[in-house]
Short mmCIF file of C-alpha atoms in Angstrom, two decimals:
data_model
loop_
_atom_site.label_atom_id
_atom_site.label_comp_id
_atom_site.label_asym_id
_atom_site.label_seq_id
_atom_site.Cartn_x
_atom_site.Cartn_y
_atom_site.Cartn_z
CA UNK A 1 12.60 -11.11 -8.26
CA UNK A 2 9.00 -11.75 -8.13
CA UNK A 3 9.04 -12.91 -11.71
CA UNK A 4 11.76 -15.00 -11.16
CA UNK A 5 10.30 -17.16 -8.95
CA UNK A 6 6.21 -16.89 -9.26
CA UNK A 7 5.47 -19.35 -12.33
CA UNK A 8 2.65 -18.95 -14.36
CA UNK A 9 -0.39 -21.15 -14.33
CA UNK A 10 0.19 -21.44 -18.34
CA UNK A 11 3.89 -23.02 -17.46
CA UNK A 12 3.13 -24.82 -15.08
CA UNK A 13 0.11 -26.81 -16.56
CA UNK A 14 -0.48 -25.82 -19.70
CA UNK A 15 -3.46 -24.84 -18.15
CA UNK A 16 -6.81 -24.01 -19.43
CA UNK A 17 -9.67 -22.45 -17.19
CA UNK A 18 -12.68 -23.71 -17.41
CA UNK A 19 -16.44 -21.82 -16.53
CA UNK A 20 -19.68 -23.30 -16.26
CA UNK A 21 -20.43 -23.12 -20.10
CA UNK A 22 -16.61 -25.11 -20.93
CA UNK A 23 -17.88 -27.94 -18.90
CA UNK A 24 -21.53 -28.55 -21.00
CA UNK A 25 -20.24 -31.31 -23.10
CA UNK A 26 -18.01 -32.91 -20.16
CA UNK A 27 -20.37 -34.78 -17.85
CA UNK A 28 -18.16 -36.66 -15.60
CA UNK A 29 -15.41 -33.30 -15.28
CA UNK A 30 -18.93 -31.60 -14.60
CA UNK A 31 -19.95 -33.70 -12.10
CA UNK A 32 -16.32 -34.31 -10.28
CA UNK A 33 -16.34 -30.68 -9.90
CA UNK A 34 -19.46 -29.98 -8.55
CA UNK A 35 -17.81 -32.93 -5.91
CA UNK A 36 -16.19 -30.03 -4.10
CA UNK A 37 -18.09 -28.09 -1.20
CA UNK A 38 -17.99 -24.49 -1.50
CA UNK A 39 -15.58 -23.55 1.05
CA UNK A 40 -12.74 -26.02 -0.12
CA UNK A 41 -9.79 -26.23 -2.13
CA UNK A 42 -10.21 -29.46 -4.20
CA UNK A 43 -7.68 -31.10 -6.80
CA UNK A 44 -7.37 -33.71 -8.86
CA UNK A 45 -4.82 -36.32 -9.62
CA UNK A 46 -5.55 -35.95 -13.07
CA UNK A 47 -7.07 -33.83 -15.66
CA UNK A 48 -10.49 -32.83 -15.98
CA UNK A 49 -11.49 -33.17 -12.40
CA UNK A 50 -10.56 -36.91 -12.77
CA UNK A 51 -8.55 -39.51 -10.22
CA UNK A 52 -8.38 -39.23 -6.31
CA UNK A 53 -9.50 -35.82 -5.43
CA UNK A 54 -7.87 -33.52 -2.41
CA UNK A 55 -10.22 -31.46 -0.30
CA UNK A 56 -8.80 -29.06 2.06
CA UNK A 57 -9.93 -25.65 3.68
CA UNK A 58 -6.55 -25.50 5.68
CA UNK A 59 -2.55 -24.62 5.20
CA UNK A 60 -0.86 -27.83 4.54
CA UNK A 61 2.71 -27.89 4.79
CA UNK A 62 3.05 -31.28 2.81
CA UNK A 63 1.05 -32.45 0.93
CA UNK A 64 1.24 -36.25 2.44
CA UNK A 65 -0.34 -39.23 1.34
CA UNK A 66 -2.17 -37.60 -1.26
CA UNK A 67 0.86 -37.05 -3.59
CA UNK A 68 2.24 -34.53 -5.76
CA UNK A 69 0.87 -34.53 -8.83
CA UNK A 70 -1.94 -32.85 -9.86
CA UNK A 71 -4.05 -32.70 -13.48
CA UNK A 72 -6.82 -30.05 -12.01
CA UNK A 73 -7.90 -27.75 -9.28
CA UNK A 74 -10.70 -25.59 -8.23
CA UNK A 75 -10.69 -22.97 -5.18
CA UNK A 76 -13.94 -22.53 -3.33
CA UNK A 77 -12.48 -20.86 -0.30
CA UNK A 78 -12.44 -17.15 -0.23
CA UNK A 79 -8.86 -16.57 -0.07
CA UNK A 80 -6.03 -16.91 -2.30
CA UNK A 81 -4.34 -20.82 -2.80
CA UNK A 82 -1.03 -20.18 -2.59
CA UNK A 83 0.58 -23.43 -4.14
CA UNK A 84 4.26 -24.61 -4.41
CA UNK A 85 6.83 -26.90 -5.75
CA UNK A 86 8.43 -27.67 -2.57
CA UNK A 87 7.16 -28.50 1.19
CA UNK A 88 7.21 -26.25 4.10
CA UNK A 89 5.79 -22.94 1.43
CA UNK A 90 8.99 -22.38 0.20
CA UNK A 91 8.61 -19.98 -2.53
CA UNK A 92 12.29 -19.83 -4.32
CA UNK A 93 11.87 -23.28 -5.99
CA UNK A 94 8.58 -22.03 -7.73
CA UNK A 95 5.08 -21.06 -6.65
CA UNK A 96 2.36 -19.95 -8.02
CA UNK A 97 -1.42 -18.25 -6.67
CA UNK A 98 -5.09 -19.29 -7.36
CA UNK A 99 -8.24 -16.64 -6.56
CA UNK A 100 -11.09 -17.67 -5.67
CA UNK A 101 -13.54 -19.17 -8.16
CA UNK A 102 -15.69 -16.70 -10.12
CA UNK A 103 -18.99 -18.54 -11.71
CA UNK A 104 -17.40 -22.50 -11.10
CA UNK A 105 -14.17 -21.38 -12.97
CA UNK A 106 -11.59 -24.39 -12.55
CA UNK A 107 -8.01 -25.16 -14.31
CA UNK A 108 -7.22 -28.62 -15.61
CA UNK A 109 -4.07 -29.11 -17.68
CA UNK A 110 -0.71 -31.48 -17.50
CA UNK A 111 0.08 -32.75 -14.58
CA UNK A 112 2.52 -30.57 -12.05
CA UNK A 113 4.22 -31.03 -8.61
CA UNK A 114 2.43 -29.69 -5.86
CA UNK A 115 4.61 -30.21 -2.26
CA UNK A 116 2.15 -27.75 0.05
CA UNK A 117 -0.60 -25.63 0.08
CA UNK A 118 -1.43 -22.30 1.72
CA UNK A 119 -4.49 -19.58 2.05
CA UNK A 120 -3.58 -16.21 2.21
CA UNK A 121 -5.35 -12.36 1.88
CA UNK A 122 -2.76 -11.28 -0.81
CA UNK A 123 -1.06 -12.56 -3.02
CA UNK A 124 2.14 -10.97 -2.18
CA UNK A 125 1.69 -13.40 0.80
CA UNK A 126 2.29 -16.04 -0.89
CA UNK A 127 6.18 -15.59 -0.74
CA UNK A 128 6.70 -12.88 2.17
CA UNK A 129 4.76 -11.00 4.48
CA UNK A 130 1.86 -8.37 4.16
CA UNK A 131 3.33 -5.28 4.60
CA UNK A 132 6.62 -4.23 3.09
CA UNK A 133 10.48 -4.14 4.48
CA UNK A 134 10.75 -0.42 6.70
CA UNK A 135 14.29 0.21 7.55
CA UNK A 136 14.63 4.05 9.12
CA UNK A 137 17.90 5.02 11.42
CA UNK A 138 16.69 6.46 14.87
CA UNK A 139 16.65 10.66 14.28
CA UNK A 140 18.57 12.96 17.19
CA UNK A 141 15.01 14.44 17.79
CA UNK A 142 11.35 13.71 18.15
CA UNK A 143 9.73 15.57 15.39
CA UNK A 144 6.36 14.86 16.31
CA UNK A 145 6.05 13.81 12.88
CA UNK A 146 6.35 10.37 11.12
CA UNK A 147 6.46 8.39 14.16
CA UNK A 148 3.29 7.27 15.61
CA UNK A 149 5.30 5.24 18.08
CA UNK A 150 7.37 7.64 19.75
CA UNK A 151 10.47 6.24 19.34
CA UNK A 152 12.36 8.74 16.73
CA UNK A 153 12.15 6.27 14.14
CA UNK A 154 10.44 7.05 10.74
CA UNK A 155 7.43 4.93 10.51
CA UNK A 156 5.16 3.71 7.69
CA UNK A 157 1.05 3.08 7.72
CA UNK A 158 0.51 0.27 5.32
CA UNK A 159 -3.03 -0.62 3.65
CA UNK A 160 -2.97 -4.00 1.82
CA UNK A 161 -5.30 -5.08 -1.36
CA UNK A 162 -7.16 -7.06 1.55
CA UNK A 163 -8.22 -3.41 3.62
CA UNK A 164 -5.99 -4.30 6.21
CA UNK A 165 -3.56 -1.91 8.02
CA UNK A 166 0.04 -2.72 9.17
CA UNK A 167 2.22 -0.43 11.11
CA UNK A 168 6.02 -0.41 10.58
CA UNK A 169 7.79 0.90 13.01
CA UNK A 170 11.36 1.27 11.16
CA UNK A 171 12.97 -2.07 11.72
CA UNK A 172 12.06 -4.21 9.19
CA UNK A 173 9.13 -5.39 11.23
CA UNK A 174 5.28 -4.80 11.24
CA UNK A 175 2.25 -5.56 12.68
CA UNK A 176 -1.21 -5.45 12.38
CA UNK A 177 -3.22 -2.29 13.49
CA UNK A 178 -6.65 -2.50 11.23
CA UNK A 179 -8.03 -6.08 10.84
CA UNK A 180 -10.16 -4.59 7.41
CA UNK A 181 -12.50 -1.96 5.59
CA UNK A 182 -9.91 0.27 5.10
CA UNK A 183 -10.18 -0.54 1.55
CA UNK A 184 -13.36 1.64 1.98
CA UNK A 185 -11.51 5.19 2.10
CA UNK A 186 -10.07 6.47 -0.91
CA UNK A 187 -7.55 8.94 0.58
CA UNK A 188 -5.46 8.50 3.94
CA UNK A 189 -3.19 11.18 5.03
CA UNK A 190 -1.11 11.46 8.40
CA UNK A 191 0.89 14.84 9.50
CA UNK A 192 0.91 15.86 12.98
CA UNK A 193 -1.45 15.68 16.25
CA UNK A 194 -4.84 17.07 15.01
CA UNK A 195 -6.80 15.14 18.71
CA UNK A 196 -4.55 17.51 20.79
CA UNK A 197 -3.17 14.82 22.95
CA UNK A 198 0.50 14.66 21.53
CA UNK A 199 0.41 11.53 19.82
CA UNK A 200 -0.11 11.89 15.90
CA UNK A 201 -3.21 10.93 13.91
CA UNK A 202 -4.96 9.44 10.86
CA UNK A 203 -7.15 11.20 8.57
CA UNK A 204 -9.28 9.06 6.22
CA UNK A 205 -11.71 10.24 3.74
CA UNK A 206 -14.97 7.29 3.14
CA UNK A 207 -14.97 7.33 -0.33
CA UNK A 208 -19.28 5.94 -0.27
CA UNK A 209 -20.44 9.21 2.22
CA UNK A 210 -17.33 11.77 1.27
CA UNK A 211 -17.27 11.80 5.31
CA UNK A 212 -13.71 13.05 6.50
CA UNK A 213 -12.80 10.72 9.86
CA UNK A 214 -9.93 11.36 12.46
CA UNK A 215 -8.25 8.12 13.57
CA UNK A 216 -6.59 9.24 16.74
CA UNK A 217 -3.14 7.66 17.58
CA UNK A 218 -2.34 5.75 20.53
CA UNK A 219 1.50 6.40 19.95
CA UNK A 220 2.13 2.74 20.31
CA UNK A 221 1.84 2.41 16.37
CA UNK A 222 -2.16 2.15 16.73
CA UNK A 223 -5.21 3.44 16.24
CA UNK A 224 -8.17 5.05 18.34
CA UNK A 225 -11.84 4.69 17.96
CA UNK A 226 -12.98 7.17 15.01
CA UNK A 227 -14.42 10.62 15.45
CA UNK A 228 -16.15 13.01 12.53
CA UNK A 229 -13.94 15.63 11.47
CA UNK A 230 -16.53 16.25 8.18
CA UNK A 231 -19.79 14.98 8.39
CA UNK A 232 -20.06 15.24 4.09
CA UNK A 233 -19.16 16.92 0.38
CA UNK A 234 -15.05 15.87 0.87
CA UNK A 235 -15.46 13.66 -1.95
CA UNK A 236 -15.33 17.15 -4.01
CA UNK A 237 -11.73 17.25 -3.01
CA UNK A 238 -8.94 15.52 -5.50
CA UNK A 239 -6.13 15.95 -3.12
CA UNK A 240 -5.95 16.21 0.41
CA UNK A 241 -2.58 16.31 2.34
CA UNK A 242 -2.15 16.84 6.14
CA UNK A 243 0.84 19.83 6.43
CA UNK A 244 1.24 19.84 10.12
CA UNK A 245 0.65 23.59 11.48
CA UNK A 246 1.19 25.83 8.88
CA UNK A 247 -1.22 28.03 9.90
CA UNK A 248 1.13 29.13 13.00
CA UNK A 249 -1.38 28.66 15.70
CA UNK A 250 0.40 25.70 17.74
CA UNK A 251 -2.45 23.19 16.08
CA UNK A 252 -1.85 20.96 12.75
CA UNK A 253 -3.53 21.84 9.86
CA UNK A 254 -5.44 20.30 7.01
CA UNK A 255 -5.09 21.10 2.93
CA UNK A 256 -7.42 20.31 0.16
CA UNK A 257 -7.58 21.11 -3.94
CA UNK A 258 -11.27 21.28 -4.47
CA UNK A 259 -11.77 19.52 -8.18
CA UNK A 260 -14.45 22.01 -9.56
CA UNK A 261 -11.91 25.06 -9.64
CA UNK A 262 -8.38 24.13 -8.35
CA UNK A 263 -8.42 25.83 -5.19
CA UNK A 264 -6.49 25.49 -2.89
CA UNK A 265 -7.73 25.64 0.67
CA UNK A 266 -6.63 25.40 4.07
CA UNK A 267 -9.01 23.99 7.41
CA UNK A 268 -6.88 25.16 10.31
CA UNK A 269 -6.79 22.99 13.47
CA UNK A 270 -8.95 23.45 16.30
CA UNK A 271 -8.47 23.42 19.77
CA UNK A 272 -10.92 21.21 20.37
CA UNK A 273 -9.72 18.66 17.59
CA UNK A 274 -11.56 19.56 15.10
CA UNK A 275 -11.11 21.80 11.42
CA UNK A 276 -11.98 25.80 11.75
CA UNK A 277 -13.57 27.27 8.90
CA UNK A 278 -11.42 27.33 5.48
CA UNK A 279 -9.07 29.80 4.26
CA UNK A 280 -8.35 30.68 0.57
CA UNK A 281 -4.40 29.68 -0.60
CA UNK A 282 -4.41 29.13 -3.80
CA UNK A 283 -7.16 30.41 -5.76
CA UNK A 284 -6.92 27.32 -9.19
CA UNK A 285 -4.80 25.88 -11.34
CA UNK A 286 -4.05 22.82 -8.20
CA UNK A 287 -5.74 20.44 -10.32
CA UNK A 288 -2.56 20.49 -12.23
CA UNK A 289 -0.94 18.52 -9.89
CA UNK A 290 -1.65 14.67 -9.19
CA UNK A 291 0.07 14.55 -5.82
CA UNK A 292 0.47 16.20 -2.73
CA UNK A 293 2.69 15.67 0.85
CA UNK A 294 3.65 17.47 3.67
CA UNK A 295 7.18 16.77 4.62
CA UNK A 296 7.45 19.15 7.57
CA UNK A 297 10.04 21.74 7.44
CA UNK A 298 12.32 20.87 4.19
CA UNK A 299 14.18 23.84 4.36
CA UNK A 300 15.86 24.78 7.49
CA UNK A 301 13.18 27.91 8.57
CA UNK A 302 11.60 26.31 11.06
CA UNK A 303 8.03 26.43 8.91
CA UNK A 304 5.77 23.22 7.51
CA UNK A 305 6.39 23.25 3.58
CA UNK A 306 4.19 21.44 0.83
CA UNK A 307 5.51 19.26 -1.89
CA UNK A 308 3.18 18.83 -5.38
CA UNK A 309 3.82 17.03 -8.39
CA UNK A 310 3.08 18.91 -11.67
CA UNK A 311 0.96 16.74 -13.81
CA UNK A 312 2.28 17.87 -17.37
CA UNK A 313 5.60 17.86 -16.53
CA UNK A 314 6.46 15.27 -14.27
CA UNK A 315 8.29 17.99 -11.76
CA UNK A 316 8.46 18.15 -8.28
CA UNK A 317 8.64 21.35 -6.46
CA UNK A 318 8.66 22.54 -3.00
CA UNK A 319 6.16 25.47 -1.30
CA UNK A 320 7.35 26.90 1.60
CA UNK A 321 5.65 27.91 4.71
CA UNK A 322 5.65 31.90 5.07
CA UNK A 323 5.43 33.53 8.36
CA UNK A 324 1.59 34.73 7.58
CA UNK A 325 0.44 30.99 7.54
CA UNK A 326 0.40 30.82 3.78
CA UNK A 327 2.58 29.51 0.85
CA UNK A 328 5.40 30.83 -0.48
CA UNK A 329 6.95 31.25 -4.34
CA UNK A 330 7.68 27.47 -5.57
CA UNK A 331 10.98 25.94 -5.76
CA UNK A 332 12.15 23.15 -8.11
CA UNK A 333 12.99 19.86 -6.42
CA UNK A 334 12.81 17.97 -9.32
CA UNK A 335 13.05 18.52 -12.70
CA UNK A 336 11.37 15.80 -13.92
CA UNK A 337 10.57 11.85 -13.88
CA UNK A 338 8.39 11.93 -11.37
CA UNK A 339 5.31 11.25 -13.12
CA UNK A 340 7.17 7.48 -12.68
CA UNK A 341 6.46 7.22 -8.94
CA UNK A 342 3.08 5.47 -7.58
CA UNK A 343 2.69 7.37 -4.26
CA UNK A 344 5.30 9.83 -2.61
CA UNK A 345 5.50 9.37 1.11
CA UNK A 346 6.40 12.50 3.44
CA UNK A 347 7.98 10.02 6.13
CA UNK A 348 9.92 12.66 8.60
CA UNK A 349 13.81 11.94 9.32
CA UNK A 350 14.41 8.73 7.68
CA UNK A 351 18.54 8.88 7.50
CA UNK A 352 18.64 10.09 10.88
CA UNK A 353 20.51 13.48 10.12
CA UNK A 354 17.81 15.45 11.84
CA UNK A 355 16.66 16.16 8.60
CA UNK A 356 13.30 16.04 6.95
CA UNK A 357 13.35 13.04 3.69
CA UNK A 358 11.33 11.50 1.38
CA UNK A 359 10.38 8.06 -0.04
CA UNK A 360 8.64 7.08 -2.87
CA UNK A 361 7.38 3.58 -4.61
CA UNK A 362 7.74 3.38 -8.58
CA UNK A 363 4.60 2.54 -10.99
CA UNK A 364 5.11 0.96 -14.25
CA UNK A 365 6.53 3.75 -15.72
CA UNK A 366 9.99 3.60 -14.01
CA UNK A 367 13.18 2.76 -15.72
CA UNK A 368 15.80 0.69 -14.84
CA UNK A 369 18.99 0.29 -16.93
CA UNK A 370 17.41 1.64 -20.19
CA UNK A 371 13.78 -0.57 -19.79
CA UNK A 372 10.39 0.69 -18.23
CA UNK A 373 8.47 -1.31 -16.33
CA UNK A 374 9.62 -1.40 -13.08
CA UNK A 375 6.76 -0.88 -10.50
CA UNK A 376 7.05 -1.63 -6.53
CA UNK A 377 10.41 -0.47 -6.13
CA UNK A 378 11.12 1.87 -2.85
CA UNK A 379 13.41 5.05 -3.64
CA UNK A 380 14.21 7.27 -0.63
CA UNK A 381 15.66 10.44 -0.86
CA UNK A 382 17.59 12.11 2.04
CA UNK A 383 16.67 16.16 2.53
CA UNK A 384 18.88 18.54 2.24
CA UNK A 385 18.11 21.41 5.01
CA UNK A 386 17.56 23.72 2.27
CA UNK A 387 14.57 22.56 0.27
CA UNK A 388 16.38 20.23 -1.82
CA UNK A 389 16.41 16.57 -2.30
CA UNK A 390 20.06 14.23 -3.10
CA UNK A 391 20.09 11.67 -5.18
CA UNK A 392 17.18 8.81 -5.12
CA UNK A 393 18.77 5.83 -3.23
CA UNK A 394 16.99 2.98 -5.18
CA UNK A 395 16.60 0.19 -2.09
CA UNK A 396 14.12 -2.66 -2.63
CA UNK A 397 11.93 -3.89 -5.03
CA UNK A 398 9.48 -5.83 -3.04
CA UNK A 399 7.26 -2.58 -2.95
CA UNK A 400 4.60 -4.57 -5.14
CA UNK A 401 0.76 -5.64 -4.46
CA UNK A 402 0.19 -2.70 -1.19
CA UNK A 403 -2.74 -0.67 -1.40
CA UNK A 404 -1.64 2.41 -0.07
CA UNK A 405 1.50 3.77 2.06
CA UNK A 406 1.48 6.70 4.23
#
């Protein structure tokens, strides 16, 4: 749908973008242009930075006495232009998105209608909101996992391509929970109450210091004021996932492959909120596989399983908790394909069946009706109570331009 409606600079104005060295032999464009303040949005009635110029920093939902039409452009702000064919932002009739300017880069080209004008953080903004459409059916139980608000509704954490955070609490809705710098950590994982206070947390890895943080919840949907769970060296890890307590000891635990020999280790929680010292689980070959989650108990033995994705081979399989805190012999969940999903997401009882699922969102590599290329799509998968997954329920494919989901 996105492509549908989201025109191209190159149909819409036959446009050209110009730098600093395409406007040497243009004096007047070059000196039109340099008319704009930084900090504006400034257009021209006609091409080359020529005719009645618009200057704007803010949203404007016509575009008034100014006119329509439009031969050239350049965006000083720092955000994103959003600009469209019709008044009011409405996206179906044709929009399309302008970053900021990179070394006095500007477009000039044929005329085109321009009705209003907004500034947005991402560009998915441009035509609906920030974070994504979160549908889950209320469970029959609290799980105490995958639902930071209490309220037995599967729940997302959402990082945009701006750093921000949204929370979705299951009902198509969302809100903001981290205003930015979230781009800064290059693995987030969620599973379970690691603060000991009965609301479940963050974990966030900085990717610049390899410093492991714990984000408690507030179980309102939000986030606490940080505390060090690793003060250093977790930038060594490829893959960490957050289990819940499969170490048996009433506190949620904490795995990680380390990518110099494919171990796999466990940090047990603390009772004072913190990781114990790590245990040995799986002594290499867990650089093999390019994702991990921790779905809770999958199936039906009242222990925290692990799902990983098998680089090579695109399969999915399932490790179950033993009684002894450790893993079990693997099971196939999938048999294959899934090398054609962005990011799986361990999100608790989505379908409401008491029942541990999954979701997933599609890269590039998906297929749809015979043709690949189909990236932001959402699949869910209801669980089975017995380790097993049914059928991926394809469900929206708005999934496009996030940053992260967890």
């Amino acid at each position: 749908m996105r492509a549908a409606i989201r025109r191209s600079l190159a149909s819409l104005l036959g446009a050209v973008t110009l730098g600093a060295a395409g406007l040497a032999g243009a004096a007047p464009a070059q000196a039109a242009v340099t008319d704009c303040p930084s900090g504006y949005f400034c257009a021209w009635t006609k091409e080359n930075a020529q005719g009645t110029m618009l200057k704007t920093r803010t949203d404007m939902p016509t575009m008034g006495s100014y006119g329509t039409r439009y031969g050239s452009y350049i965006n000083r702000t720092s955000s994103i232009a959003c600009m469209y064919t019709s008044a009011d932002y409405y996206p179906w009739d044709g929009y399309w998105s302008e970053n900021p300017s990179v070394n006095g880069s500007w477009t000039s080209g044929s005329n085109t209608v321009m009705n209003s004008l907004k500034f947005v953080r991402t560009d998915r903004e441009c035509s609906r909101n920030a974070y994504p459409d979160w549908w889950s059916e209320t469970s029959p139980k609290a799980a105490g996992f995958g639902d930071l608000d209490g309220n037995r509704k599967a729940d997302l954490l959402v990082r945009d391509e701006a750093g921000r955070l949204w929370f979705t609490p299951g009902d198509s809705t969302g809100r903001l929970v981290g205003a930015g710098g979230w781009n800064g950590m290059n693995a987030l994982v969620r599973h379970g109450d690691f603060s000991r206070d009965g609301k479940e947390d963050v974990i966030a890895r900085e990717a610049s210091t390899g410093k492991l943080w714990l984000y408690p919840g507030t179980g309102t949907g939000g986030l606490g004021a940080r505390k060090l769970l690793g003060s250093g060296g977790w930038n060594g890890m490829s893959r960490i996932a957050a289990v819940g307590d499969l170490s048996r000891d009433g506190r949620a635990d904490l795995l990680a492959v380390e990518k110099s020999t494919g171990k796999l280790w466990l940090y047990p929680g603390t009772a004072s909120g913190g990781l114990g010292a790590r245990k040995l689980l799986g002594t290499g070959g867990w650089n093999g596989m390019n994702a991990l989650a921790g779905p809770g108990d999958m199936n039906g033995d009242g222990r925290v399983d692990l799902i990983a994705r098998e680089a090579s081979t695109g399969k999915l399989w399932l490790y179950p908790g033993t009684t002894t805190g450790t893993l079990g012999a693997r099971k196939l969940i999938g048999s294959g394909g899934w090398n054609a999903i962005e990011t799986i997401i361990a999100v608790g009882d989505r379908s409401g069946d008491g029942r541990a699922d999954l979701a997933a969102v599609t890269n590039e590599n998906y297929v749809i009706d015979g043709f690949r290329g189909n990236p932001g799509w959402l699949i869910t998968y209801n669980g089975l109570g017995t380790g097993g997954l049914g059928a991926g329920d394809r469900r929206d494919g708005e999934w496009w331009g996030l940053d992260g989901v967890f």
